[in-house]
CSV table of N, CA and C in Angstrom, one decimal:
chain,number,residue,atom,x,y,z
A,21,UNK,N,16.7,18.6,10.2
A,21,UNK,CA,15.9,17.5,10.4
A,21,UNK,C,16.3,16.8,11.7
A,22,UNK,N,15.3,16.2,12.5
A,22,UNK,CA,16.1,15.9,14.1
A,22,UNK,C,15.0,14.3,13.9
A,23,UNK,N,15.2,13.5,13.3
A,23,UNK,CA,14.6,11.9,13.2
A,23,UNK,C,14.3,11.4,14.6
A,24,UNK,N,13.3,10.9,15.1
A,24,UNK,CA,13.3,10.3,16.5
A,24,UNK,C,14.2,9.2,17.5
A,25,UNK,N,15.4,9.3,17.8
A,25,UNK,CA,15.9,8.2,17.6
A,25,UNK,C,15.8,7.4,19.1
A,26,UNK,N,15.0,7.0,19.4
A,26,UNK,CA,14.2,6.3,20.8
A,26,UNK,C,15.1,5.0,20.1
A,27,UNK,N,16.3,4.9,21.2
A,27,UNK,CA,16.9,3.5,21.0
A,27,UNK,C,16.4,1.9,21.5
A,28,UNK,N,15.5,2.1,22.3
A,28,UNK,CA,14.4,1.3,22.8
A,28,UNK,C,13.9,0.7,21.6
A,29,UNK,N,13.3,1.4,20.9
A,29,UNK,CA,12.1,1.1,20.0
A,29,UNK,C,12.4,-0.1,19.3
A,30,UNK,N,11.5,-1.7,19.3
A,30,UNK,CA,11.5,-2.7,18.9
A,30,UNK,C,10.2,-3.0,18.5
A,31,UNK,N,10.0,-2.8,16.4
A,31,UNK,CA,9.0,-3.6,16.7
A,31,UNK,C,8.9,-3.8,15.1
A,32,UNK,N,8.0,-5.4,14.9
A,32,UNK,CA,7.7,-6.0,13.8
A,32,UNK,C,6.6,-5.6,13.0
A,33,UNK,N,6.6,-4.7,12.3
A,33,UNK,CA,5.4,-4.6,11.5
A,33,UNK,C,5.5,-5.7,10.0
A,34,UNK,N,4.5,-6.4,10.4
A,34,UNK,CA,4.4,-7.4,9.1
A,34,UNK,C,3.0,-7.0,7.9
A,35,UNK,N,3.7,-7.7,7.0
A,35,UNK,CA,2.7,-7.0,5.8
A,35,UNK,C,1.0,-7.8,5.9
A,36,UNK,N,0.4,-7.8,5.3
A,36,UNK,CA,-1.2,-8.5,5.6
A,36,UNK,C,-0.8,-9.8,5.3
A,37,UNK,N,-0.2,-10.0,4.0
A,37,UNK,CA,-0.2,-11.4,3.6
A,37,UNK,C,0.8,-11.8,4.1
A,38,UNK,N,1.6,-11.8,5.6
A,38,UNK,CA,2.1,-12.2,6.1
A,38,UNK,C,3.9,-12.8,5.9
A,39,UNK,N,4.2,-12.3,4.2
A,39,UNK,CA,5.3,-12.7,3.9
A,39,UNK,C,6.8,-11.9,3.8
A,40,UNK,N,6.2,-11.0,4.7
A,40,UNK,CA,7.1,-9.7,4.1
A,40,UNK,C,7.3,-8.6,6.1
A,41,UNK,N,8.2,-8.2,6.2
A,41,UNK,CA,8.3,-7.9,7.5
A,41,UNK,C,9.3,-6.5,7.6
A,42,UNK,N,8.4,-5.4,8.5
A,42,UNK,CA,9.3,-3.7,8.2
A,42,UNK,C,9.6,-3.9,10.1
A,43,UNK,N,11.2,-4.1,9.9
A,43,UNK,CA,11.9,-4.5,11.6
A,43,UNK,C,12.1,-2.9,11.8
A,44,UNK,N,12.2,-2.8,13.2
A,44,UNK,CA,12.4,-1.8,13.4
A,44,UNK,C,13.0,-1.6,14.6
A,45,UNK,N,14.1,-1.0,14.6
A,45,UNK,CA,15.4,-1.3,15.7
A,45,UNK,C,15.8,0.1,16.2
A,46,UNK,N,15.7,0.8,17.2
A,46,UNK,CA,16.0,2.3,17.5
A,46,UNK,C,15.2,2.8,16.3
A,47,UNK,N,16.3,3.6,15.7
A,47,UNK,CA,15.8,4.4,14.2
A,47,UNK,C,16.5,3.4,12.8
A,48,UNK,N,16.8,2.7,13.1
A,48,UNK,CA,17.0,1.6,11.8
A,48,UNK,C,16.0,0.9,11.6
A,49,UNK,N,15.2,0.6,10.5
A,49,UNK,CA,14.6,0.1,9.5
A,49,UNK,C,14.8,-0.7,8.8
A,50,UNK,N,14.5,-1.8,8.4
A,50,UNK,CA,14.9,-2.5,7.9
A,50,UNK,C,13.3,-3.5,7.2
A,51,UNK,N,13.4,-3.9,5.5
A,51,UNK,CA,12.3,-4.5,5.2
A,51,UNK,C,12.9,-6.2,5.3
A,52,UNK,N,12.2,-7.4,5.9
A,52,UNK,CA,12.1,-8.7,5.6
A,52,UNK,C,11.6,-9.2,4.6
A,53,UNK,N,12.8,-10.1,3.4
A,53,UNK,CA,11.8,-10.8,3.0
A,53,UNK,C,12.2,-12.1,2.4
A,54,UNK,N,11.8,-13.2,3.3
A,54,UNK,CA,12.5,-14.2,2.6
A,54,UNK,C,13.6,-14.6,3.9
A,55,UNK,N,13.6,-13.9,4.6
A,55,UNK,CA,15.3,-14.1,5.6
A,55,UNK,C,15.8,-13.1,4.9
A,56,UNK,N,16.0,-12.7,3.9
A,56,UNK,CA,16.6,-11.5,3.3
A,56,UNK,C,16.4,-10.3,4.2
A,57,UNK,N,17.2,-8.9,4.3
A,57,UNK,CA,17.3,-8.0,4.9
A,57,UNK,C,17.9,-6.5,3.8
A,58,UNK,N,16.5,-5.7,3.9
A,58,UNK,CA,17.1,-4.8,2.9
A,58,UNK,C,16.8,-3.5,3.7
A,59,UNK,N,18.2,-2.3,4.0
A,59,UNK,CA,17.8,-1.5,4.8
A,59,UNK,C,17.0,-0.2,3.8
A,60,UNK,N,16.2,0.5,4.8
A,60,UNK,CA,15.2,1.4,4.2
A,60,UNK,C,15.9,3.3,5.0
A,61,UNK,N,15.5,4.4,3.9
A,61,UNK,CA,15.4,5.4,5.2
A,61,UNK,C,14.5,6.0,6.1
A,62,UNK,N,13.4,4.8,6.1
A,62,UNK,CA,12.5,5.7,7.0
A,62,UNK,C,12.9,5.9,8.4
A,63,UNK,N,13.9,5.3,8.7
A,63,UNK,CA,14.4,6.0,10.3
A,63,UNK,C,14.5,6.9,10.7
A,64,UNK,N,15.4,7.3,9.0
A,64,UNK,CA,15.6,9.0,9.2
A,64,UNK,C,14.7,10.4,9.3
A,65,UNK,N,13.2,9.4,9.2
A,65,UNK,CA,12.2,10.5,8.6
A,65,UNK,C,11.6,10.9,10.0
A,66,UNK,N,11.1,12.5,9.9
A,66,UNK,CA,10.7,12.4,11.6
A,66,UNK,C,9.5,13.0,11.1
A,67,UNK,N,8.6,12.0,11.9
A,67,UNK,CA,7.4,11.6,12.8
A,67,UNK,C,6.5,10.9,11.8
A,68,UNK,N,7.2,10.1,10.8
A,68,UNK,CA,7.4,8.8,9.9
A,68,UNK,C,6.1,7.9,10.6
A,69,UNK,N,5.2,7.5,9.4
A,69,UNK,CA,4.3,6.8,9.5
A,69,UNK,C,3.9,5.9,8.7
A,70,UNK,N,3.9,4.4,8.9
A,70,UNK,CA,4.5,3.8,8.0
A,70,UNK,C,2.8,2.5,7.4
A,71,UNK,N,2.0,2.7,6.7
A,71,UNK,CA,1.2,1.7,6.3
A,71,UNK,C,1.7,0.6,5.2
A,72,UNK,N,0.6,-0.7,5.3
A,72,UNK,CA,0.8,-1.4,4.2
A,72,UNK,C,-0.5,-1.7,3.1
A,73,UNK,N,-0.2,-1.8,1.9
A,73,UNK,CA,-1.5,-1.9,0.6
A,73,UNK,C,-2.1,-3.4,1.6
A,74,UNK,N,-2.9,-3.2,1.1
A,74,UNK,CA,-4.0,-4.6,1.5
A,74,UNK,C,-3.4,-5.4,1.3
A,75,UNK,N,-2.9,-5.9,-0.3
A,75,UNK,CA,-2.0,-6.8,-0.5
A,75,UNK,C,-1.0,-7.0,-0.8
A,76,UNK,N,-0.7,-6.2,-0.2
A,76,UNK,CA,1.0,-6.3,0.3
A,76,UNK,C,2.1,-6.0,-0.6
A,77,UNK,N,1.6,-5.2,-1.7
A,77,UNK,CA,2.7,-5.6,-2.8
A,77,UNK,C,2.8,-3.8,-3.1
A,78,UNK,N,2.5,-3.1,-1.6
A,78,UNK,CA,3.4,-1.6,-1.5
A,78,UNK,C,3.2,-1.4,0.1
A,79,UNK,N,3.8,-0.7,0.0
A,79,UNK,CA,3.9,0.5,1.6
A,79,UNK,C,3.9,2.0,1.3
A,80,UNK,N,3.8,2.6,2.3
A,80,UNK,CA,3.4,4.3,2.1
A,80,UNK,C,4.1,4.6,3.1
A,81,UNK,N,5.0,5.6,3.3
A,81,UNK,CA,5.6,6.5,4.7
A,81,UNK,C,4.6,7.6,4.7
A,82,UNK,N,4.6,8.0,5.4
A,82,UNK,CA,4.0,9.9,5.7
A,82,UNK,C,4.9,10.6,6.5
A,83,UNK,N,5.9,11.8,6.2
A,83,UNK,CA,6.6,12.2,7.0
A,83,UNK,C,6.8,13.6,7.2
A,84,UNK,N,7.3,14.3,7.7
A,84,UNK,CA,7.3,15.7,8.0
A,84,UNK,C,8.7,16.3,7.7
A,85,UNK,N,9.1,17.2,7.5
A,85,UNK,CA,10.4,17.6,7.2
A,85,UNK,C,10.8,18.2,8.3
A,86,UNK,N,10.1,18.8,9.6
A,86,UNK,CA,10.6,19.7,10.8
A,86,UNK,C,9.4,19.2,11.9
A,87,UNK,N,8.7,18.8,11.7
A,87,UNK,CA,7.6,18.3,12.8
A,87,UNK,C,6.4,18.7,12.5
A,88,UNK,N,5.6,19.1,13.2
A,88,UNK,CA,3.9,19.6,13.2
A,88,UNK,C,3.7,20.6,11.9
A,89,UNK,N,4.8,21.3,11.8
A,89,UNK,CA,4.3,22.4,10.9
A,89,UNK,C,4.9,22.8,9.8
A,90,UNK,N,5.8,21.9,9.7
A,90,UNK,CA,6.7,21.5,8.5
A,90,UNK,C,5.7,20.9,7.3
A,91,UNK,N,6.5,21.0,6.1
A,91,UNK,CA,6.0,20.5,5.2
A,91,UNK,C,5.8,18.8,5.3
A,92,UNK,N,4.7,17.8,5.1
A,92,UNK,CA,4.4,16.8,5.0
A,92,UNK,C,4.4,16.2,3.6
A,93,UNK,N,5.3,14.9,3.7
A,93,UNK,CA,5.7,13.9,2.3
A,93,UNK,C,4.5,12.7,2.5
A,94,UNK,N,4.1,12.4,1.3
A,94,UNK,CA,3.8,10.8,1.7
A,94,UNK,C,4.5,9.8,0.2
A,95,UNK,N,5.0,9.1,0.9
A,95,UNK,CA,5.9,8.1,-0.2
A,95,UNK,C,5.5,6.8,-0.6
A,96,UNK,N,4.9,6.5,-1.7
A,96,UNK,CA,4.5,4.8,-1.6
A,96,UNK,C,6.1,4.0,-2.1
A,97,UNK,N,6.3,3.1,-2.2
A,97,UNK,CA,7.0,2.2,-2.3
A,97,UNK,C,6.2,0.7,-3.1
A,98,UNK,N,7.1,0.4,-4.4
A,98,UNK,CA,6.6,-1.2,-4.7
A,98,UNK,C,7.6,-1.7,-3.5
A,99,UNK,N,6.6,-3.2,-3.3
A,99,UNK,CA,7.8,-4.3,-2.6
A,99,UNK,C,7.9,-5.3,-3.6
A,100,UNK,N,8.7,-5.6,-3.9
A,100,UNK,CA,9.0,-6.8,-4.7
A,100,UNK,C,9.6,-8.1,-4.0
A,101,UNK,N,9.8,-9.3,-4.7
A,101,UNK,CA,10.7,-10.2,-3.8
A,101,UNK,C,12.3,-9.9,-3.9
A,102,UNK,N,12.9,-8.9,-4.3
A,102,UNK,CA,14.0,-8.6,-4.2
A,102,UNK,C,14.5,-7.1,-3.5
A,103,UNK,N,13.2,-6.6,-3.0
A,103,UNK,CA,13.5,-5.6,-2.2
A,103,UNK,C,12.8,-4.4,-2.3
């Protein structure tokens, strides 16, 4: 597995309903919620694609195990207020 790790990479993806936040720091991940901070492995996932349910109360990765022609996962996740 070779995860992308672009140490540059900065960025906020927030959930629809606005209360819930997936930070994203190099290849660290991290879900917001509350001021709370709970880390995730999708950093580790290469070429990781990360959606949110309409209402916010899941997320989904899509990831590859070796790149283009590797086997492809897709993961939902509940989010709760505790993580």
């Amino acid at each position: 597995m070779a995860p992308d790790t672009n140490p540059d990479r900065h960025l906020d993806f927030p959930s629809p309903d606005g209360q819930k936040i997936l930070e994203v720091r190099g290849f660290h991940v991290r879900l917001k919620i509350d001021g709370k901070l709970y880390w995730t492995p999708f950093g580790n996932f290469h070429d990781a694609e990360v959606g949110w349910a309409p209402d916010s109360t899941r997320l989904f990765v899509t990831w590859t195990e070796t790149g283009e022609l590797g086997p492809w996962h897709t993961d939902v996740y509940n989010v709760t207020p505790t993580g």
